[in-house]
């Protein structure tokens, strides 16, 4: 399906699941929406933490259509999270009712963008095969602070065969605005992940630990995680794994 | 002189002239200070116009010491301009008296950073030889708009021998945070410069037009030029050519 059609299936709530594996070749984006009062510090946070928060588009105050997608950010993602004062308030399939004219929308690169390149190079993706949302974890790796925004990065995990790891590093390092090269390979405890079977976002996947090694990429859920520490009166994001599919072809 | 000593000579007003040719190997920066109310739109403007406005540091609200220089931005540049409501109010040698706690300071790369590399490759710089501030011109090349910030880029000009141009392009393209490769070579009228002998900022230089071609680089005075269109109640910048010398070694 073309991105426009795919987004229409989200808008009409025909589909409200993960976008992993959808619309090959098109860039997918994390989304975070904040009142303008927070916009400077948040943009600076992204600029200082480019690997976890690579900005691909910013929609100015009150704007609902990105430059990189003929879409409406209020309706065209499969599922949204509304946070109030740093707490999850609810999950919804559109945000028309809570939209404010002072909202600034940030689109941030997503590792789903490079998944097709991994598949084309013979690397199997277990979360797609097992029909799960990719597992994501909070880590102990600190971001560089900007104003009120501070916290640790979130990572997505793919379990790869040892002989595939070098190839995966080389493939993904070219995707600079989609988190690039992995931030960690192997031992999850080293980056503060205690239980690989209990991700903080997404769903766990089954893999043979003798045969496969967990490989971790920086994740655009980081700002969602960090934004919660700031406790803005309202903050809206996509449900992790349920991205904006843009009209922009992937890089490389 | 080391940057710290050089900045002390500015702080004590022993020297208040251009910084071109000073502190070889150290990155020099344009500076612009705005009330926080303008900070988000301005940072976004810089992000959308990276060639003219490459951010090298941002000092959060009320902060006076950059990360990249053990300096005080209120005193350690040779000369400042205070603009009020889009008009030049006055030039001063420090800004202690007008400092506001809501000021956000932006440091932007400067083409002075690559001048040493040009000289080392045998390219003569006439503005240094003639002891003038490098000439800068308003152009007809539009920036990408961000919020209230819009306008055309400003360029700095160096007149080079034809056989030097290729070399200068190759040298400067490596200096990504110091404006990189030229934006225009030759005919000034094509980019809206009517009289090469009357620069909008800096001073004119004498050169033999049969022997030398004007080469134009994007200039960090662009935000000063664009900021005036926005008419903020107060905006502070360096006097063009009178930069912050940082403690950061140039790139490459």
mmCIF file of C-alpha atoms in Angstrom, chain A residues 4-233:
data_model
loop_
_atom_site.group_PDB
_atom_site.id
_atom_site.type_symbol
_atom_site.label_atom_id
_atom_site.label_comp_id
_atom_site.label_asym_id
_atom_site.label_seq_id
_atom_site.Cartn_x
_atom_site.Cartn_y
_atom_site.Cartn_z
ATOM 1 C CA UNK A 4 -1.442 7.852 1.670
ATOM 2 C CA UNK A 5 -3.710 4.795 1.486
ATOM 3 C CA UNK A 6 -2.089 3.267 4.514
ATOM 4 C CA UNK A 7 -2.643 6.458 6.516
ATOM 5 C CA UNK A 8 -6.292 6.465 5.417
ATOM 6 C CA UNK A 9 -6.670 3.014 6.911
ATOM 7 C CA UNK A 10 -5.431 4.478 10.213
ATOM 8 C CA UNK A 11 -7.656 7.552 9.921
ATOM 9 C CA UNK A 12 -10.744 5.398 9.470
ATOM 10 C CA UNK A 13 -9.575 3.067 12.276
ATOM 11 C CA UNK A 14 -9.578 0.071 9.930
ATOM 12 C CA UNK A 15 -6.115 -0.657 11.283
ATOM 13 C CA UNK A 16 -4.709 0.493 14.637
ATOM 14 C CA UNK A 17 -1.630 -1.752 15.057
ATOM 15 C CA UNK A 18 2.130 -1.435 14.643
ATOM 16 C CA UNK A 19 3.514 0.016 11.401
ATOM 17 C CA UNK A 20 6.630 -2.189 11.349
ATOM 18 C CA UNK A 21 7.054 -3.642 7.868
ATOM 19 C CA UNK A 22 4.574 -1.249 6.221
ATOM 20 C CA UNK A 23 5.233 0.925 3.156
ATOM 21 C CA UNK A 24 8.738 -0.261 2.328
ATOM 22 C CA UNK A 25 11.102 2.498 1.273
ATOM 23 C CA UNK A 26 9.188 5.259 3.043
ATOM 24 C CA UNK A 27 10.519 6.967 6.122
ATOM 25 C CA UNK A 28 8.577 6.337 9.314
ATOM 26 C CA UNK A 29 8.579 8.861 12.139
ATOM 27 C CA UNK A 30 8.038 9.088 15.870
ATOM 28 C CA UNK A 31 5.816 11.978 16.887
ATOM 29 C CA UNK A 32 5.720 14.163 19.947
ATOM 30 C CA UNK A 33 3.436 17.133 20.473
ATOM 31 C CA UNK A 34 4.046 19.761 23.148
ATOM 32 C CA UNK A 35 2.643 23.199 23.983
ATOM 33 C CA UNK A 36 4.858 25.934 22.512
ATOM 34 C CA UNK A 37 6.086 26.895 25.965
ATOM 35 C CA UNK A 38 8.193 23.704 25.902
ATOM 36 C CA UNK A 39 9.185 23.827 22.228
ATOM 37 C CA UNK A 40 12.547 25.619 22.470
ATOM 38 C CA UNK A 41 13.933 23.385 25.195
ATOM 39 C CA UNK A 42 12.650 20.277 23.471
ATOM 40 C CA UNK A 43 14.114 21.227 20.076
ATOM 41 C CA UNK A 44 17.427 21.951 21.787
ATOM 42 C CA UNK A 45 17.200 18.568 23.523
ATOM 43 C CA UNK A 46 16.780 16.882 20.132
ATOM 44 C CA UNK A 47 19.678 18.840 18.669
ATOM 45 C CA UNK A 48 21.930 17.756 21.538
ATOM 46 C CA UNK A 49 20.819 14.103 21.291
ATOM 47 C CA UNK A 50 20.778 13.475 17.584
ATOM 48 C CA UNK A 51 21.241 9.733 17.681
ATOM 49 C CA UNK A 52 18.147 9.105 19.785
ATOM 50 C CA UNK A 53 16.177 12.157 18.572
ATOM 51 C CA UNK A 54 16.999 12.845 14.901
ATOM 52 C CA UNK A 55 14.565 15.572 13.847
ATOM 53 C CA UNK A 56 13.021 14.898 10.438
ATOM 54 C CA UNK A 57 10.345 17.632 10.535
ATOM 55 C CA UNK A 58 8.980 20.281 12.904
ATOM 56 C CA UNK A 59 5.456 21.648 12.500
ATOM 57 C CA UNK A 60 5.146 25.148 13.817
ATOM 58 C CA UNK A 61 2.560 26.288 16.363
ATOM 59 C CA UNK A 62 -0.911 25.068 15.405
ATOM 60 C CA UNK A 63 0.198 23.430 12.133
ATOM 61 C CA UNK A 64 -1.237 19.943 11.490
ATOM 62 C CA UNK A 65 0.279 18.981 8.109
ATOM 63 C CA UNK A 66 3.956 17.995 7.970
ATOM 64 C CA UNK A 67 6.213 19.047 5.102
ATOM 65 C CA UNK A 68 7.202 15.415 4.561
ATOM 66 C CA UNK A 69 3.719 13.844 4.531
ATOM 67 C CA UNK A 70 0.402 14.889 3.036
ATOM 68 C CA UNK A 71 -1.159 13.914 6.343
ATOM 69 C CA UNK A 72 -3.049 15.257 9.325
ATOM 70 C CA UNK A 73 -1.092 14.529 12.484
ATOM 71 C CA UNK A 74 -4.341 14.543 14.506
ATOM 72 C CA UNK A 75 -5.800 11.488 12.758
ATOM 73 C CA UNK A 76 -3.287 9.724 10.524
ATOM 74 C CA UNK A 77 -1.329 7.613 12.995
ATOM 75 C CA UNK A 78 -2.750 4.257 14.134
ATOM 76 C CA UNK A 79 -2.834 5.129 17.834
ATOM 77 C CA UNK A 80 -1.920 7.972 20.187
ATOM 78 C CA UNK A 81 -1.043 8.410 23.841
ATOM 79 C CA UNK A 82 -2.196 11.454 25.768
ATOM 80 C CA UNK A 83 -0.064 12.234 28.787
ATOM 81 C CA UNK A 84 -1.109 14.768 31.427
ATOM 82 C CA UNK A 85 1.321 16.049 34.076
ATOM 83 C CA UNK A 86 3.733 13.206 33.316
ATOM 84 C CA UNK A 87 1.132 10.425 33.581
ATOM 85 C CA UNK A 88 -0.514 8.407 30.823
ATOM 86 C CA UNK A 89 -4.092 9.630 30.654
ATOM 87 C CA UNK A 90 -5.369 7.462 27.803
ATOM 88 C CA UNK A 91 -4.764 5.865 24.407
ATOM 89 C CA UNK A 92 -6.907 7.119 21.535
ATOM 90 C CA UNK A 93 -7.127 6.714 17.756
ATOM 91 C CA UNK A 94 -7.309 10.440 17.029
ATOM 92 C CA UNK A 95 -6.528 13.632 18.929
ATOM 93 C CA UNK A 96 -9.044 16.025 17.364
ATOM 94 C CA UNK A 97 -10.770 16.682 20.660
ATOM 95 C CA UNK A 98 -7.659 17.638 22.615
ATOM 96 C CA UNK A 99 -5.900 19.650 19.898
ATOM 97 C CA UNK A 100 -4.662 23.089 21.020
ATOM 98 C CA UNK A 101 -3.657 25.987 18.799
ATOM 99 C CA UNK A 102 -0.352 26.326 20.689
ATOM 100 C CA UNK A 103 0.718 22.738 19.939
ATOM 101 C CA UNK A 104 4.075 22.219 18.237
ATOM 102 C CA UNK A 105 4.612 18.825 16.576
ATOM 103 C CA UNK A 106 8.015 17.187 16.269
ATOM 104 C CA UNK A 107 8.717 14.260 13.955
ATOM 105 C CA UNK A 108 11.712 12.132 14.802
ATOM 106 C CA UNK A 109 13.376 9.384 12.767
ATOM 107 C CA UNK A 110 12.494 5.719 13.443
ATOM 108 C CA UNK A 111 14.448 2.492 13.166
ATOM 109 C CA UNK A 112 11.572 0.903 11.216
ATOM 110 C CA UNK A 113 12.952 2.878 8.283
ATOM 111 C CA UNK A 114 16.025 0.632 8.006
ATOM 112 C CA UNK A 115 14.245 -2.677 8.561
ATOM 113 C CA UNK A 116 13.683 -3.279 4.868
ATOM 114 C CA UNK A 117 17.419 -2.889 4.223
ATOM 115 C CA UNK A 118 18.129 -5.481 6.918
ATOM 116 C CA UNK A 119 15.582 -7.908 5.414
ATOM 117 C CA UNK A 120 16.971 -7.416 1.919
ATOM 118 C CA UNK A 121 20.364 -8.403 3.246
ATOM 119 C CA UNK A 122 19.017 -11.667 4.574
ATOM 120 C CA UNK A 123 18.641 -10.597 8.206
ATOM 121 C CA UNK A 124 15.445 -12.010 9.727
ATOM 122 C CA UNK A 125 13.423 -9.761 12.031
ATOM 123 C CA UNK A 126 11.799 -11.853 14.732
ATOM 124 C CA UNK A 127 9.317 -9.205 15.895
ATOM 125 C CA UNK A 128 7.825 -9.146 12.380
ATOM 126 C CA UNK A 129 7.836 -12.945 12.142
ATOM 127 C CA UNK A 130 6.214 -13.238 15.578
ATOM 128 C CA UNK A 131 3.753 -10.454 14.768
ATOM 129 C CA UNK A 132 4.758 -8.352 17.774
ATOM 130 C CA UNK A 133 5.536 -4.682 18.342
ATOM 131 C CA UNK A 134 9.358 -4.385 18.468
ATOM 132 C CA UNK A 135 10.525 -4.536 22.131
ATOM 133 C CA UNK A 136 11.829 -1.254 23.574
ATOM 134 C CA UNK A 137 13.643 -0.701 26.867
ATOM 135 C CA UNK A 138 14.601 2.158 29.148
ATOM 136 C CA UNK A 139 18.387 2.199 29.662
ATOM 137 C CA UNK A 140 20.930 3.770 32.016
ATOM 138 C CA UNK A 141 22.541 5.732 29.137
ATOM 139 C CA UNK A 142 22.023 9.433 29.902
ATOM 140 C CA UNK A 143 20.962 11.990 27.326
ATOM 141 C CA UNK A 144 22.573 15.409 27.242
ATOM 142 C CA UNK A 145 20.289 17.722 29.189
ATOM 143 C CA UNK A 146 18.546 20.742 27.633
ATOM 144 C CA UNK A 147 16.570 23.049 29.876
ATOM 145 C CA UNK A 148 14.039 20.960 31.788
ATOM 146 C CA UNK A 149 14.478 17.952 29.503
ATOM 147 C CA UNK A 150 16.730 15.257 30.880
ATOM 148 C CA UNK A 151 16.698 11.496 31.244
ATOM 149 C CA UNK A 152 17.998 8.277 29.741
ATOM 150 C CA UNK A 153 17.696 6.945 26.236
ATOM 151 C CA UNK A 154 15.251 4.265 25.181
ATOM 152 C CA UNK A 155 16.440 1.536 22.793
ATOM 153 C CA UNK A 156 14.735 -0.874 20.419
ATOM 154 C CA UNK A 157 16.075 -4.431 20.286
ATOM 155 C CA UNK A 158 16.502 -6.920 17.471
ATOM 156 C CA UNK A 159 18.029 -10.323 18.225
ATOM 157 C CA UNK A 160 20.519 -11.213 15.485
ATOM 158 C CA UNK A 161 22.738 -14.165 14.693
ATOM 159 C CA UNK A 162 26.352 -13.409 15.606
ATOM 160 C CA UNK A 163 27.455 -13.568 11.993
ATOM 161 C CA UNK A 164 24.826 -10.990 10.987
ATOM 162 C CA UNK A 165 25.873 -8.288 13.451
ATOM 163 C CA UNK A 166 28.720 -6.751 11.443
ATOM 164 C CA UNK A 167 26.501 -6.536 8.394
ATOM 165 C CA UNK A 168 23.673 -4.934 10.407
ATOM 166 C CA UNK A 169 26.058 -2.305 11.800
ATOM 167 C CA UNK A 170 27.295 -1.431 8.314
ATOM 168 C CA UNK A 171 23.774 -1.232 6.886
ATOM 169 C CA UNK A 172 22.272 0.882 9.640
ATOM 170 C CA UNK A 173 25.146 3.354 10.035
ATOM 171 C CA UNK A 174 24.058 4.888 6.737
ATOM 172 C CA UNK A 175 20.598 5.695 8.129
ATOM 173 C CA UNK A 176 21.706 8.786 10.017
ATOM 174 C CA UNK A 177 18.243 10.231 10.582
ATOM 175 C CA UNK A 178 16.865 6.847 11.616
ATOM 176 C CA UNK A 179 19.200 6.339 14.617
ATOM 177 C CA UNK A 180 22.161 4.992 12.616
ATOM 178 C CA UNK A 181 24.468 2.413 14.101
ATOM 179 C CA UNK A 182 23.550 0.375 17.243
ATOM 180 C CA UNK A 183 24.301 1.963 20.626
ATOM 181 C CA UNK A 184 24.955 -1.387 22.298
ATOM 182 C CA UNK A 185 25.502 -5.023 21.334
ATOM 183 C CA UNK A 186 25.114 -7.971 23.712
ATOM 184 C CA UNK A 187 24.798 -7.969 27.518
ATOM 185 C CA UNK A 188 21.595 -6.033 28.264
ATOM 186 C CA UNK A 189 22.550 -5.493 31.927
ATOM 187 C CA UNK A 190 25.438 -3.265 30.918
ATOM 188 C CA UNK A 191 22.935 -0.659 29.756
ATOM 189 C CA UNK A 192 20.566 -1.178 32.671
ATOM 190 C CA UNK A 193 18.138 -3.687 31.152
ATOM 191 C CA UNK A 194 17.404 -6.244 33.877
ATOM 192 C CA UNK A 195 14.859 -8.447 32.156
ATOM 193 C CA UNK A 196 14.970 -8.758 28.371
ATOM 194 C CA UNK A 197 11.573 -10.497 28.460
ATOM 195 C CA UNK A 198 9.877 -7.481 30.029
ATOM 196 C CA UNK A 199 10.268 -4.534 27.664
ATOM 197 C CA UNK A 200 9.122 -1.070 28.834
ATOM 198 C CA UNK A 201 7.392 -0.449 25.500
ATOM 199 C CA UNK A 202 6.287 -2.822 22.735
ATOM 200 C CA UNK A 203 6.191 -6.591 23.250
ATOM 201 C CA UNK A 204 8.749 -9.235 24.138
ATOM 202 C CA UNK A 205 9.992 -11.591 21.457
ATOM 203 C CA UNK A 206 11.164 -15.184 21.805
ATOM 204 C CA UNK A 207 14.685 -16.000 20.678
ATOM 205 C CA UNK A 208 17.332 -18.637 21.299
ATOM 206 C CA UNK A 209 19.977 -16.906 23.422
ATOM 207 C CA UNK A 210 22.643 -19.417 22.375
ATOM 208 C CA UNK A 211 22.122 -18.593 18.752
ATOM 209 C CA UNK A 212 21.222 -14.906 18.773
ATOM 210 C CA UNK A 213 22.573 -11.727 20.414
ATOM 211 C CA UNK A 214 20.386 -8.758 21.349
ATOM 212 C CA UNK A 215 21.373 -5.653 19.367
ATOM 213 C CA UNK A 216 20.131 -2.283 20.595
ATOM 214 C CA UNK A 217 19.431 0.845 18.560
ATOM 215 C CA UNK A 218 18.594 4.283 19.966
ATOM 216 C CA UNK A 219 14.844 4.778 19.801
ATOM 217 C CA UNK A 220 12.590 7.740 19.095
ATOM 218 C CA UNK A 221 10.528 6.837 22.145
ATOM 219 C CA UNK A 222 13.356 8.508 24.106
ATOM 220 C CA UNK A 223 11.695 11.957 24.027
ATOM 221 C CA UNK A 224 8.426 10.427 25.225
ATOM 222 C CA UNK A 225 10.304 8.897 28.149
ATOM 223 C CA UNK A 226 12.218 12.118 28.861
ATOM 224 C CA UNK A 227 9.166 14.333 28.354
ATOM 225 C CA UNK A 228 7.387 12.518 31.177
ATOM 226 C CA UNK A 229 10.047 13.719 33.630
ATOM 227 C CA UNK A 230 9.168 17.315 32.712
ATOM 228 C CA UNK A 231 5.483 16.757 33.521
ATOM 229 C CA UNK A 232 3.952 19.156 30.985
ATOM 230 C CA UNK A 233 0.211 19.712 31.521
#
